[in-house]
JSON list of C-alpha atoms in Angstrom, two decimals:
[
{"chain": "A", "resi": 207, "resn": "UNK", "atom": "CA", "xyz": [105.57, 91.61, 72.00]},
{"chain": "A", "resi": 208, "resn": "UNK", "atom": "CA", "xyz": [105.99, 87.81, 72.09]},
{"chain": "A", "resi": 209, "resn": "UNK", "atom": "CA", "xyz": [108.67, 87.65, 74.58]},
{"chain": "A", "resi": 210, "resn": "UNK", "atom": "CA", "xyz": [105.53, 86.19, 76.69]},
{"chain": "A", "resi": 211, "resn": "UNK", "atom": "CA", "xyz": [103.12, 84.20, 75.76]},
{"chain": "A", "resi": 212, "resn": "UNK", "atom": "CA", "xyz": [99.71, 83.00, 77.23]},
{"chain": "A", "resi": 213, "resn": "UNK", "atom": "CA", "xyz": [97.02, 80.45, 76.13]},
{"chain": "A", "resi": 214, "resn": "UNK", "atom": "CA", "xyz": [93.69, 80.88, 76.18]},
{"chain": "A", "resi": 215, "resn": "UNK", "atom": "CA", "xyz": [93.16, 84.25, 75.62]},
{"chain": "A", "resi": 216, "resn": "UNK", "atom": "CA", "xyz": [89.57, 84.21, 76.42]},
{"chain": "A", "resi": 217, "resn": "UNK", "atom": "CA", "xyz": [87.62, 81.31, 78.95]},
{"chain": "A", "resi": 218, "resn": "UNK", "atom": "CA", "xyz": [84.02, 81.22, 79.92]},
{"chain": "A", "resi": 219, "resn": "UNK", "atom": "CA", "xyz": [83.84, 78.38, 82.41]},
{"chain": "A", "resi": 220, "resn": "UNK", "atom": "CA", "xyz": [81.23, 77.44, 84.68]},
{"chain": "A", "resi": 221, "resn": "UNK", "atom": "CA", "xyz": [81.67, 77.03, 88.57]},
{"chain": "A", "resi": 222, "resn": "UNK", "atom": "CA", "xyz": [81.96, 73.30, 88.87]},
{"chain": "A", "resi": 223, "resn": "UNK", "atom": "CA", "xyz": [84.48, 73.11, 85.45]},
{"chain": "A", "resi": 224, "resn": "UNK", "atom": "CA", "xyz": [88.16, 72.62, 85.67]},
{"chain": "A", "resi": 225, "resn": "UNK", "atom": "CA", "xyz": [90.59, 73.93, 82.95]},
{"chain": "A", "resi": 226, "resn": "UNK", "atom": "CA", "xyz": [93.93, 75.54, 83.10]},
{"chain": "A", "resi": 227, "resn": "UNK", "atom": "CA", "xyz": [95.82, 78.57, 81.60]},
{"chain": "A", "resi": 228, "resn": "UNK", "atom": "CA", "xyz": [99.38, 78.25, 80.41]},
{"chain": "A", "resi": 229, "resn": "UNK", "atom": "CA", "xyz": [102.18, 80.97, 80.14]},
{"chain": "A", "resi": 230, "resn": "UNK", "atom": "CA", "xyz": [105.37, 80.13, 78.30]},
{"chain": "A", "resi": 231, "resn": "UNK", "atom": "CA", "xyz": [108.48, 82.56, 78.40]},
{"chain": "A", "resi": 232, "resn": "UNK", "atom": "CA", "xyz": [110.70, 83.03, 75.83]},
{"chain": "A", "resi": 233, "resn": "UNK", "atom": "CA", "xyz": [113.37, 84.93, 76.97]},
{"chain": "A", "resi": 234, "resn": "UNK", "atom": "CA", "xyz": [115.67, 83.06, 79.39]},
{"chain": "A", "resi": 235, "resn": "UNK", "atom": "CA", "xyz": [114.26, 84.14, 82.37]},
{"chain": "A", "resi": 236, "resn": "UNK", "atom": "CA", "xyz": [114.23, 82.15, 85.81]},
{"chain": "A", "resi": 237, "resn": "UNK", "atom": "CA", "xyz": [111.24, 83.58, 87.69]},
{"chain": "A", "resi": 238, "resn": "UNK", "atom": "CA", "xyz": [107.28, 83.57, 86.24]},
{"chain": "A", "resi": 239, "resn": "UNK", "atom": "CA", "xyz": [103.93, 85.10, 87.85]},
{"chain": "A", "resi": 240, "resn": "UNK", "atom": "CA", "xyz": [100.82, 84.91, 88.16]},
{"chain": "A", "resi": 241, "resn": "UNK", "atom": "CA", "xyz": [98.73, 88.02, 88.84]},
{"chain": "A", "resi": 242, "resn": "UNK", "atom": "CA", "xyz": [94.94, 89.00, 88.92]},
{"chain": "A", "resi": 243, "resn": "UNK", "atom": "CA", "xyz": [93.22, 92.18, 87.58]},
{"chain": "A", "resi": 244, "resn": "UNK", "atom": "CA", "xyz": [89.98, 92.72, 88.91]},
{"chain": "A", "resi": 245, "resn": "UNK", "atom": "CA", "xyz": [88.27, 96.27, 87.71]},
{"chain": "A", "resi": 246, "resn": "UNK", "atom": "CA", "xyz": [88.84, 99.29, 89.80]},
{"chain": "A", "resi": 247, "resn": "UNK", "atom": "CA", "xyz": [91.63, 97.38, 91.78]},
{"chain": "A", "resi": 248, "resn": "UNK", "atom": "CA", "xyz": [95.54, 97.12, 91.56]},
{"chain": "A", "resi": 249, "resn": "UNK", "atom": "CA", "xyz": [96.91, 94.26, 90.22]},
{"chain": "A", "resi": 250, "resn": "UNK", "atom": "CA", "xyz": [97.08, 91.41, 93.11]},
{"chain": "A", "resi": 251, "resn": "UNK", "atom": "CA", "xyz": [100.20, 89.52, 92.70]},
{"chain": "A", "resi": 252, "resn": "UNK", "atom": "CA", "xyz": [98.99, 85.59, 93.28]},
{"chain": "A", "resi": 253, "resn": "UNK", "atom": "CA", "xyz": [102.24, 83.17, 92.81]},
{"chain": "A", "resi": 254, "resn": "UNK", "atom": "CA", "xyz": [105.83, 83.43, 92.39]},
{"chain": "A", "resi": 255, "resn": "UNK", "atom": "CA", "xyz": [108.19, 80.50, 90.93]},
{"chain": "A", "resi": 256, "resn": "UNK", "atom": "CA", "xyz": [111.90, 81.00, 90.87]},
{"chain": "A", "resi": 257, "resn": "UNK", "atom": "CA", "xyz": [114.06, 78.35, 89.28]},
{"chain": "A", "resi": 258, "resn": "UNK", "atom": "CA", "xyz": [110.89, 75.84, 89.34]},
{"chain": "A", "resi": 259, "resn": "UNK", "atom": "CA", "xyz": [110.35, 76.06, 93.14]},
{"chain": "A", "resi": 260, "resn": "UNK", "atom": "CA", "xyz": [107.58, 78.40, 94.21]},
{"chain": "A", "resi": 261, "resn": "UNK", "atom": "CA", "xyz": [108.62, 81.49, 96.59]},
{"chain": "A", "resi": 262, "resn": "UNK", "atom": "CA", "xyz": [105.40, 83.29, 97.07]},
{"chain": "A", "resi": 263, "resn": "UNK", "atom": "CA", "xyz": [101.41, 82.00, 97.83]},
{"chain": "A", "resi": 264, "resn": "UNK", "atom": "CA", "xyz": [99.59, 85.53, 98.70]},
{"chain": "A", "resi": 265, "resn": "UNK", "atom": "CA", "xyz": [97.02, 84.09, 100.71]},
{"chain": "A", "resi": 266, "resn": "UNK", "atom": "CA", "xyz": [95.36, 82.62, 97.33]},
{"chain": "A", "resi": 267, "resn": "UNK", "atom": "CA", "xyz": [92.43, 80.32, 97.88]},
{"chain": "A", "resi": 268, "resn": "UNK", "atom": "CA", "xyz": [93.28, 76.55, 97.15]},
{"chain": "A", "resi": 269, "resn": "UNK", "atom": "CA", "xyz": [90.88, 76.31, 94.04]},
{"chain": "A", "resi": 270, "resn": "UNK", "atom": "CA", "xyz": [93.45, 77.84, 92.32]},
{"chain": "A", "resi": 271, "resn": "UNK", "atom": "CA", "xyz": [96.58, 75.68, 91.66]},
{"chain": "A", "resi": 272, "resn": "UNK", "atom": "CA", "xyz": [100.03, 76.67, 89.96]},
{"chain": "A", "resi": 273, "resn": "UNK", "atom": "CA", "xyz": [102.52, 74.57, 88.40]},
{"chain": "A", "resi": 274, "resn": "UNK", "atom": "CA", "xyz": [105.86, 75.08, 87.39]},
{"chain": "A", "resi": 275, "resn": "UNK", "atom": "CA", "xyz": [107.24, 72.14, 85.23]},
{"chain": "A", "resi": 276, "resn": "UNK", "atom": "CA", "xyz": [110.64, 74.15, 84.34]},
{"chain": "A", "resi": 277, "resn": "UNK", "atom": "CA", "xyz": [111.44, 78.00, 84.21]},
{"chain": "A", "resi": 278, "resn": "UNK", "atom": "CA", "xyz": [109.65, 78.60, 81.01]},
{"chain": "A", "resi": 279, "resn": "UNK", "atom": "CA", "xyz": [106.19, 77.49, 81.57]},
{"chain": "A", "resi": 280, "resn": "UNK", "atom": "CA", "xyz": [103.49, 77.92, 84.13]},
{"chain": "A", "resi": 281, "resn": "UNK", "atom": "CA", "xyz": [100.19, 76.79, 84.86]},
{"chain": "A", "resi": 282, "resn": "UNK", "atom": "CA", "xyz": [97.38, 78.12, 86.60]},
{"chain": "A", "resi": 283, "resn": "UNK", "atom": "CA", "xyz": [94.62, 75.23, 87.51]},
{"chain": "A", "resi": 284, "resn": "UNK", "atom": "CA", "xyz": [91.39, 76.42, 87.88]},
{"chain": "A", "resi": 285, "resn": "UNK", "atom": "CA", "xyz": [88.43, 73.86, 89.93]},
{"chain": "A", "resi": 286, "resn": "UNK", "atom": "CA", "xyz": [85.20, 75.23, 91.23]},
{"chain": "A", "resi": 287, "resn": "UNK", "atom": "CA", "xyz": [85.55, 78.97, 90.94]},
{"chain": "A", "resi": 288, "resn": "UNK", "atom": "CA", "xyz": [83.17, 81.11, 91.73]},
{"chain": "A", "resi": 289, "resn": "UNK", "atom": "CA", "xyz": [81.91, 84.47, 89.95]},
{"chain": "A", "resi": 290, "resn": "UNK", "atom": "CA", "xyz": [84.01, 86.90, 91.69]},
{"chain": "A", "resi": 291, "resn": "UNK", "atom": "CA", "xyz": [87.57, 84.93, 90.41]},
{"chain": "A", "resi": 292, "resn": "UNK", "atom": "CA", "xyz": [86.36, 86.47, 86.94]},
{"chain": "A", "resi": 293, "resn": "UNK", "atom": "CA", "xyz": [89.03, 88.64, 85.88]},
{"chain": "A", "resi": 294, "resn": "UNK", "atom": "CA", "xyz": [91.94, 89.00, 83.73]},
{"chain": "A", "resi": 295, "resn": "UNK", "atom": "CA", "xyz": [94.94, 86.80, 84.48]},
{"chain": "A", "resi": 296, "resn": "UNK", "atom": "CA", "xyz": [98.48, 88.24, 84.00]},
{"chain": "A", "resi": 297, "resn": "UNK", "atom": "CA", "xyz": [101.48, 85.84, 83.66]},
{"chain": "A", "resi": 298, "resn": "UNK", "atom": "CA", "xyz": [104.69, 87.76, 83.73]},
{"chain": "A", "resi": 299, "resn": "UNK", "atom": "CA", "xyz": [108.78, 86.69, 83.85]},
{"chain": "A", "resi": 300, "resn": "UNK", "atom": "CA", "xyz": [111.92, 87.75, 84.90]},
{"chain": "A", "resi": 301, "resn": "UNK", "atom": "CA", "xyz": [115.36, 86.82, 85.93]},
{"chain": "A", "resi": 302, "resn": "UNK", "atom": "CA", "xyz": [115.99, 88.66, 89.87]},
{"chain": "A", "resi": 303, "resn": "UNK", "atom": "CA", "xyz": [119.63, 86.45, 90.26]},
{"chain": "A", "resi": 304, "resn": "UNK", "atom": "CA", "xyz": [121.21, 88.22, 87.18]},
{"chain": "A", "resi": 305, "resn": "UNK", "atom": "CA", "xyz": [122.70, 91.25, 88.83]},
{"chain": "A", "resi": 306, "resn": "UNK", "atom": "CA", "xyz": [121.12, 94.75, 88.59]},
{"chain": "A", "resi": 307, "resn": "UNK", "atom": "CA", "xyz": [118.58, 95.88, 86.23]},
{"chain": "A", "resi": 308, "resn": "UNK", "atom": "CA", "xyz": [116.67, 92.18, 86.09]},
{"chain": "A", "resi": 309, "resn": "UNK", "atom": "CA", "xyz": [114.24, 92.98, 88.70]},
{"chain": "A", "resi": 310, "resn": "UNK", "atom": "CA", "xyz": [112.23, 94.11, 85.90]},
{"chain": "A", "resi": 311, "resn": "UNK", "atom": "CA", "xyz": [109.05, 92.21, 84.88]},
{"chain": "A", "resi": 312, "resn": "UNK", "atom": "CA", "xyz": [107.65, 91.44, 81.62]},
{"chain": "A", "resi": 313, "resn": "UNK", "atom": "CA", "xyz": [104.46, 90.80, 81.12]},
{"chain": "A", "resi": 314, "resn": "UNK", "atom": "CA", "xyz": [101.85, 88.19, 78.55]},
{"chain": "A", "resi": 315, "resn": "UNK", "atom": "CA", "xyz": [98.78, 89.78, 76.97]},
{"chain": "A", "resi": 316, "resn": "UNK", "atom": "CA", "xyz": [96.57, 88.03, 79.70]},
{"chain": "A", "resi": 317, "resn": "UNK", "atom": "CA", "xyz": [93.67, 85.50, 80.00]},
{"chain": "A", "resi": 318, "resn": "UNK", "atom": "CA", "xyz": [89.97, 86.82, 80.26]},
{"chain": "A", "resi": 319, "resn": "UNK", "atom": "CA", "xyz": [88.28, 84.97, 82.50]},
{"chain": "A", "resi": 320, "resn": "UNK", "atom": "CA", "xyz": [84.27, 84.78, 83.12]},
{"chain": "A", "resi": 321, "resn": "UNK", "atom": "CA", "xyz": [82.86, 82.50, 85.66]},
{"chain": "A", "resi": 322, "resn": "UNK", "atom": "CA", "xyz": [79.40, 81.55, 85.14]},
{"chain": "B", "resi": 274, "resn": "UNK", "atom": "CA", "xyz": [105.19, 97.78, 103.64]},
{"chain": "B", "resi": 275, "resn": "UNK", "atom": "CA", "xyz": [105.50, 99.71, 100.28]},
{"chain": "B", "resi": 276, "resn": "UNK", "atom": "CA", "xyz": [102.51, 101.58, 98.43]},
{"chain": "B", "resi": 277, "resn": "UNK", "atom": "CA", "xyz": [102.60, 103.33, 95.50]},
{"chain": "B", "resi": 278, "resn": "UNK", "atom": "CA", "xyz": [99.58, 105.92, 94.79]},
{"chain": "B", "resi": 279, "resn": "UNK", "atom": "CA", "xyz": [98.45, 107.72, 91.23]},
{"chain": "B", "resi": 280, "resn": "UNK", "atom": "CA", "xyz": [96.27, 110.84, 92.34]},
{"chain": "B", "resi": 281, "resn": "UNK", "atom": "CA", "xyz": [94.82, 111.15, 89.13]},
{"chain": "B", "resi": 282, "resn": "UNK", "atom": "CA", "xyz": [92.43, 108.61, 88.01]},
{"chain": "B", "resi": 283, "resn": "UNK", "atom": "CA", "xyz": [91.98, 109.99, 84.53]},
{"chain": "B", "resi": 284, "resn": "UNK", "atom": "CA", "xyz": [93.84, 112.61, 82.32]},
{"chain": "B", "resi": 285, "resn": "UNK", "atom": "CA", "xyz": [93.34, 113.04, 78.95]},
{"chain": "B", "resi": 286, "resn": "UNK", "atom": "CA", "xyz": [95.62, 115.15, 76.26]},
{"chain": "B", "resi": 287, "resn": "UNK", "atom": "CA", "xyz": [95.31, 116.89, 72.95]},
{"chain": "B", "resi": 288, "resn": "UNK", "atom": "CA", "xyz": [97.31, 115.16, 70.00]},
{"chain": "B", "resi": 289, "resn": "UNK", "atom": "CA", "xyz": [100.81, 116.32, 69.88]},
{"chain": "B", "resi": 290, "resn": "UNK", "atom": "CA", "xyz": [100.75, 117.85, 73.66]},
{"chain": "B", "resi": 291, "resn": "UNK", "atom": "CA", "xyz": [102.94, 117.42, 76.44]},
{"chain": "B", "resi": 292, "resn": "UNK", "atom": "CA", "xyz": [100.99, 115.27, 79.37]},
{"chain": "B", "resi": 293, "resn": "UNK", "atom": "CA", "xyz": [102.57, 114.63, 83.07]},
{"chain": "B", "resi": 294, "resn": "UNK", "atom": "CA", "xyz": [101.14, 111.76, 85.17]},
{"chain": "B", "resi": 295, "resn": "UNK", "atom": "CA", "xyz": [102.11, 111.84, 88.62]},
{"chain": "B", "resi": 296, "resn": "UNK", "atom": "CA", "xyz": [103.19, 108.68, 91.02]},
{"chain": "B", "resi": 297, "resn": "UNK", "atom": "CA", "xyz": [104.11, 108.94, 94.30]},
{"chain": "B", "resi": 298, "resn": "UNK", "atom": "CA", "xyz": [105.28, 106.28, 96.56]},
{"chain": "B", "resi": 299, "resn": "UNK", "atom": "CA", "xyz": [106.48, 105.28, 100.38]},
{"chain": "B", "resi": 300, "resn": "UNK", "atom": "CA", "xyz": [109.33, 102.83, 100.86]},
{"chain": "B", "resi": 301, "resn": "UNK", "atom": "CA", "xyz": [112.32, 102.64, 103.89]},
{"chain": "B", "resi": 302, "resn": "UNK", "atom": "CA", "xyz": [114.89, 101.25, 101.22]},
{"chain": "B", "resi": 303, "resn": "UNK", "atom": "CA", "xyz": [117.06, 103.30, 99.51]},
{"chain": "B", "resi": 304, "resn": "UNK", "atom": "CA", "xyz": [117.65, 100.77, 96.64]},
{"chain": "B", "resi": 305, "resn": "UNK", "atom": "CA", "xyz": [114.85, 100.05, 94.53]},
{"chain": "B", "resi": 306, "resn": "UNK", "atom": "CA", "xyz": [113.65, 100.49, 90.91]},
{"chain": "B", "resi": 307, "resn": "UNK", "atom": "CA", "xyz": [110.64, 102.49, 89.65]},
{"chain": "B", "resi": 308, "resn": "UNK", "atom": "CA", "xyz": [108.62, 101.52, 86.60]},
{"chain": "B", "resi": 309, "resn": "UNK", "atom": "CA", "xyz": [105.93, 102.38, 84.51]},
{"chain": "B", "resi": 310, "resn": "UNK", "atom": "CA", "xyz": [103.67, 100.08, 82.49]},
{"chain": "B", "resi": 311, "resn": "UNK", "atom": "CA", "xyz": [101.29, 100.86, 79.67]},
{"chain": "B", "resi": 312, "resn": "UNK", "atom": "CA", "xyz": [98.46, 99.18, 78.97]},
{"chain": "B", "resi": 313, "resn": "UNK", "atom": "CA", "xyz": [96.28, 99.50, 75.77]},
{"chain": "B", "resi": 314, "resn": "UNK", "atom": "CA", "xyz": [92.77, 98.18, 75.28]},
{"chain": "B", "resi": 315, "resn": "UNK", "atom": "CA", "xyz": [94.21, 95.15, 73.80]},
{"chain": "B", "resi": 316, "resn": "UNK", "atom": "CA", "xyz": [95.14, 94.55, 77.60]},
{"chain": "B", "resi": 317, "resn": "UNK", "atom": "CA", "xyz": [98.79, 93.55, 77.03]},
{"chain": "B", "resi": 318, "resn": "UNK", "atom": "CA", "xyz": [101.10, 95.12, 80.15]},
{"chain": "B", "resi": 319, "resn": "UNK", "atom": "CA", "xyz": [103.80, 96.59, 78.14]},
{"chain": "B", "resi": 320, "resn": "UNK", "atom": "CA", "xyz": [106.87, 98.25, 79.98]},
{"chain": "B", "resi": 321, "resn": "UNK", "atom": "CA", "xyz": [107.35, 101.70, 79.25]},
{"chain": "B", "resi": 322, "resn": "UNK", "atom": "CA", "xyz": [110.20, 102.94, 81.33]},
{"chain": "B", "resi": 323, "resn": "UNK", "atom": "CA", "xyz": [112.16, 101.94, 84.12]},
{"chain": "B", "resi": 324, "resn": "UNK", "atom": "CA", "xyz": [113.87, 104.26, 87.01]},
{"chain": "B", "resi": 325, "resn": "UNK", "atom": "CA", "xyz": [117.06, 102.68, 89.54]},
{"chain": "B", "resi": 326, "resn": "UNK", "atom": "CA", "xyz": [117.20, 104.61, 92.47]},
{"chain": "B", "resi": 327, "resn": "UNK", "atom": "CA", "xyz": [120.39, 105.01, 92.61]},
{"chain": "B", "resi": 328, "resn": "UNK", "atom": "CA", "xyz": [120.99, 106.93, 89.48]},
{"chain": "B", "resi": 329, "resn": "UNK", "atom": "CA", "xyz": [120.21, 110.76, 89.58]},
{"chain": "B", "resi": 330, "resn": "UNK", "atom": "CA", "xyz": [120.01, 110.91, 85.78]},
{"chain": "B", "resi": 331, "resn": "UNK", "atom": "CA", "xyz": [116.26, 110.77, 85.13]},
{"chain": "B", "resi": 332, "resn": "UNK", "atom": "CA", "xyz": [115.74, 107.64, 82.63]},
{"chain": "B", "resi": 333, "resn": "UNK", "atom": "CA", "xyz": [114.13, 108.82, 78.87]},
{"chain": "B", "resi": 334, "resn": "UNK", "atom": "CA", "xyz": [112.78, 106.80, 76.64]},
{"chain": "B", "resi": 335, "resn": "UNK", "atom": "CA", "xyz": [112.16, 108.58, 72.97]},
{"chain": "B", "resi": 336, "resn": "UNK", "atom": "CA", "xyz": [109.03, 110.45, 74.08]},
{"chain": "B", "resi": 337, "resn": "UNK", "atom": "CA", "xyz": [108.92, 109.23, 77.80]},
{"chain": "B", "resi": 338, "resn": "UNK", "atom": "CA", "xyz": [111.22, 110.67, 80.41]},
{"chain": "B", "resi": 339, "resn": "UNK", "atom": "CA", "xyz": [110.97, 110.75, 83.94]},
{"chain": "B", "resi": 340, "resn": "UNK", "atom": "CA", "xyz": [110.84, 113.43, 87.00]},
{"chain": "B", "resi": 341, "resn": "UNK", "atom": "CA", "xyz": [112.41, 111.17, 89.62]},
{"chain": "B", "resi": 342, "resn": "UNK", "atom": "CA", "xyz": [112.74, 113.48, 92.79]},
{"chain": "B", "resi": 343, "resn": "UNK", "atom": "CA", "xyz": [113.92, 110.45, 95.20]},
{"chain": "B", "resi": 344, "resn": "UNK", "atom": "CA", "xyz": [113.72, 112.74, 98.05]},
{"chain": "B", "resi": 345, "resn": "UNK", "atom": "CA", "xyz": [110.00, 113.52, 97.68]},
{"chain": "B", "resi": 346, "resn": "UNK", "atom": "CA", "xyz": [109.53, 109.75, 97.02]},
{"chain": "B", "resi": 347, "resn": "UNK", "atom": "CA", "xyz": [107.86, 111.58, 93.67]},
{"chain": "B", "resi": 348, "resn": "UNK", "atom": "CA", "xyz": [107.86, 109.80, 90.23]},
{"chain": "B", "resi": 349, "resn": "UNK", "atom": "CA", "xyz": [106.19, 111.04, 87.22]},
{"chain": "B", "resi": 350, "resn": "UNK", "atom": "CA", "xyz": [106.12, 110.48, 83.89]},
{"chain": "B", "resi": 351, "resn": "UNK", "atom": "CA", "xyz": [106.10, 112.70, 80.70]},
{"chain": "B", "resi": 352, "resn": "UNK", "atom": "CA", "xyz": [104.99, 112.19, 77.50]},
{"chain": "B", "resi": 353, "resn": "UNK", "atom": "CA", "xyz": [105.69, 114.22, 74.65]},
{"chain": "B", "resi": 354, "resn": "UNK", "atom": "CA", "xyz": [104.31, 115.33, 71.40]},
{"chain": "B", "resi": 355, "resn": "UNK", "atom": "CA", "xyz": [101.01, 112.80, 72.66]},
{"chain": "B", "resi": 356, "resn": "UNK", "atom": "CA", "xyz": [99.91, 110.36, 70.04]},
{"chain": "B", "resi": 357, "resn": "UNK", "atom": "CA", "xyz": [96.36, 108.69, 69.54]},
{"chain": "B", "resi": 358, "resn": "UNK", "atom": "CA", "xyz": [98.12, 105.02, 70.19]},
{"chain": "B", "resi": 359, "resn": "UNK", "atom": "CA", "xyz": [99.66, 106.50, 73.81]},
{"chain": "B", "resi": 360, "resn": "UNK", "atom": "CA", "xyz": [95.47, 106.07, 75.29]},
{"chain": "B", "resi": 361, "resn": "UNK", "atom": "CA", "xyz": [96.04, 103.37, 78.08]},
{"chain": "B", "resi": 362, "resn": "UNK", "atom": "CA", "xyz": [95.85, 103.00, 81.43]},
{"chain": "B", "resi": 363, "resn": "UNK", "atom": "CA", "xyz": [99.65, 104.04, 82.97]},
{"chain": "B", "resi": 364, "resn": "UNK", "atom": "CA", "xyz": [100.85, 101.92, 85.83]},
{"chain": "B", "resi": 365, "resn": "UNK", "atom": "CA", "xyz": [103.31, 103.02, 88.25]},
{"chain": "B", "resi": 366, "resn": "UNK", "atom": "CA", "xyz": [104.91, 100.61, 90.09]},
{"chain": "B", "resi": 367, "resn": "UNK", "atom": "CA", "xyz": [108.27, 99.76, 92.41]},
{"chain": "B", "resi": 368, "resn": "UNK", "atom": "CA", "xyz": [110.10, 96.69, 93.26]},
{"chain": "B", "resi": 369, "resn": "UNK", "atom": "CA", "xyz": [113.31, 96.48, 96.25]},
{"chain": "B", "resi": 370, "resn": "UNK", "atom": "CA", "xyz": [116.20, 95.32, 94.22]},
{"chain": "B", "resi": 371, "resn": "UNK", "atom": "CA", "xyz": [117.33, 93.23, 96.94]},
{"chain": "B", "resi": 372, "resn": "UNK", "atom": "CA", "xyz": [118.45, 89.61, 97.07]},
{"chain": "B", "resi": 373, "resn": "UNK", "atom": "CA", "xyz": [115.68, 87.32, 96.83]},
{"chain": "B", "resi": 374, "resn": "UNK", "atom": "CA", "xyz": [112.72, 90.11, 95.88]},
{"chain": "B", "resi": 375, "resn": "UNK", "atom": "CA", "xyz": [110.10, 89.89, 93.56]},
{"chain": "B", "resi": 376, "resn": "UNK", "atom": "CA", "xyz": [107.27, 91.93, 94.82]},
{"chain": "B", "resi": 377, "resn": "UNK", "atom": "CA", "xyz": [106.37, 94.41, 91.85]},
{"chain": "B", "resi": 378, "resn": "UNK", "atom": "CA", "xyz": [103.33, 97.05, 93.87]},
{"chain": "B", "resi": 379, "resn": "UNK", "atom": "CA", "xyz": [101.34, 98.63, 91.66]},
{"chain": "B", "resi": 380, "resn": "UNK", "atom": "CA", "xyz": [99.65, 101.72, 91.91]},
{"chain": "B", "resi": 381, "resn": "UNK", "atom": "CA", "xyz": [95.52, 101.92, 90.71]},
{"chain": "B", "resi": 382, "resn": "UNK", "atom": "CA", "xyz": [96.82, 103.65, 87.17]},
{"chain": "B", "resi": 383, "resn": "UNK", "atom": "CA", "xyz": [95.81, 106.18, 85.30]},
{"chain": "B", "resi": 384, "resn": "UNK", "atom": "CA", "xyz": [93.77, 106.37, 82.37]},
{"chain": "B", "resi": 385, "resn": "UNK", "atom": "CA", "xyz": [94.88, 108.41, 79.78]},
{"chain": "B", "resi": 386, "resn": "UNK", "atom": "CA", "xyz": [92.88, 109.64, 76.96]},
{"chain": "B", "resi": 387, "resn": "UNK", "atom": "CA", "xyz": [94.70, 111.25, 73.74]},
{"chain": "B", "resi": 388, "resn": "UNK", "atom": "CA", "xyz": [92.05, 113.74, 72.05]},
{"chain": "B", "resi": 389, "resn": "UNK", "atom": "CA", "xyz": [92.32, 114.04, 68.27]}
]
């Protein structure tokens, strides 16, 4: 599956480092999202971007940043995180304006993250 | 606001069985799309099947079919002839197919074990 793709797989960052994850989309979609997967919880949806502009912010806290240069790519930027943002970041892509059926999702392999 | 609960928080299978994972959920739409999502140790969310609400015909996929009972708000999902690569946690999920929506809820999954 390489319809979605996500760099790094794996980051070990300490709480007062700043680094970013990137998601690219190959497959002609207009909307991409970020999610978080703690353990023993459901997957918390974080951002939504539709056609570059972003439509969703669930209540995320600010030291986590998204960017959206076009509809292929997005960014999460990550400054002074603390232990409990460790987790596995899911980027995923669809296209919801192209009639019915395109509601569905698709999904990277996800970014391992371990705060320090 | 929609939820989407998986009673069983582990099943496991002998190879070549027939294994039903159950998903129930709570919506006031009547349009909507059901989904479930695989995923493997390697941690990639793959799509396995995907349900319109709409349709009567229950959606099969090869050795994945569907029980959609819209009525009962019920959704489960059977696998056939089990094989060691089907061990993953199974997502269930649901998304409005309305104008403008992007909100994929995700039940806590299932974890399915395949037994030799």
């Amino acid at each position: 599956e390489t319809g979605v793709t996500q760099t790094p797989r794996h980051l070990v960052m300490g709480m007062t480092n700043k680094k970013s994850l990137k998601c690219e989309q190959h497959l002609g979609h207009n909307a991409m999202y970020w999610y978080k997967q703690s353990a023993k919880k459901p997957l918390e949806l974080m951002f939504v971007y539709n056609f570059k502009e972003q439509t969703e912010n669930n209540s995320v806290p600010s030291r986590f940043s998204p960017e959206c240069p076009n509809s292929s790519h997005l960014f999460l930027h990550l400054h002074t995180l603390q232990p409990e943002d460790s987790a596995l970041y899911l980027c995923a892509s669809s296209s919801p304006a192209s009639g019915r059926g395109s509601n569905t999702q698709y999904f990277g392999p996800g970014t391992r993250l371990t705060v320090l | 606001a929609q939820t989407v609960t998986q009673s069983q928080p582990e099943m496991s299978v002998q190879e070549a069985e027939t294994v039903t994972l159950s998903c129930t959920y709570d919506t006031s739409e009547s349009d909507y799309y059901l989904f479930w999502y695989k995923q493997p140790p390697s941690r990639q969310m793959i799509l396995v099947i995907r349900q319109e609400a709409y349709k009567q015909q229950n959606a099969t996929e090869n050795r994945f079919s569907v029980n959609f009972q819209k009525a009962a708000k019920s959704f489960s999902l059977k696998i056939s002839d089990s094989q060691l690569g089907d061990a993953a946690m199974y997502f269930c999920a649901y998304t409005y197919s309305g104008a403008g929506s992007y909100q994929l809820t995700f039940g806590k999954g299932t974890k399915l074990s395949v037994i030799p």
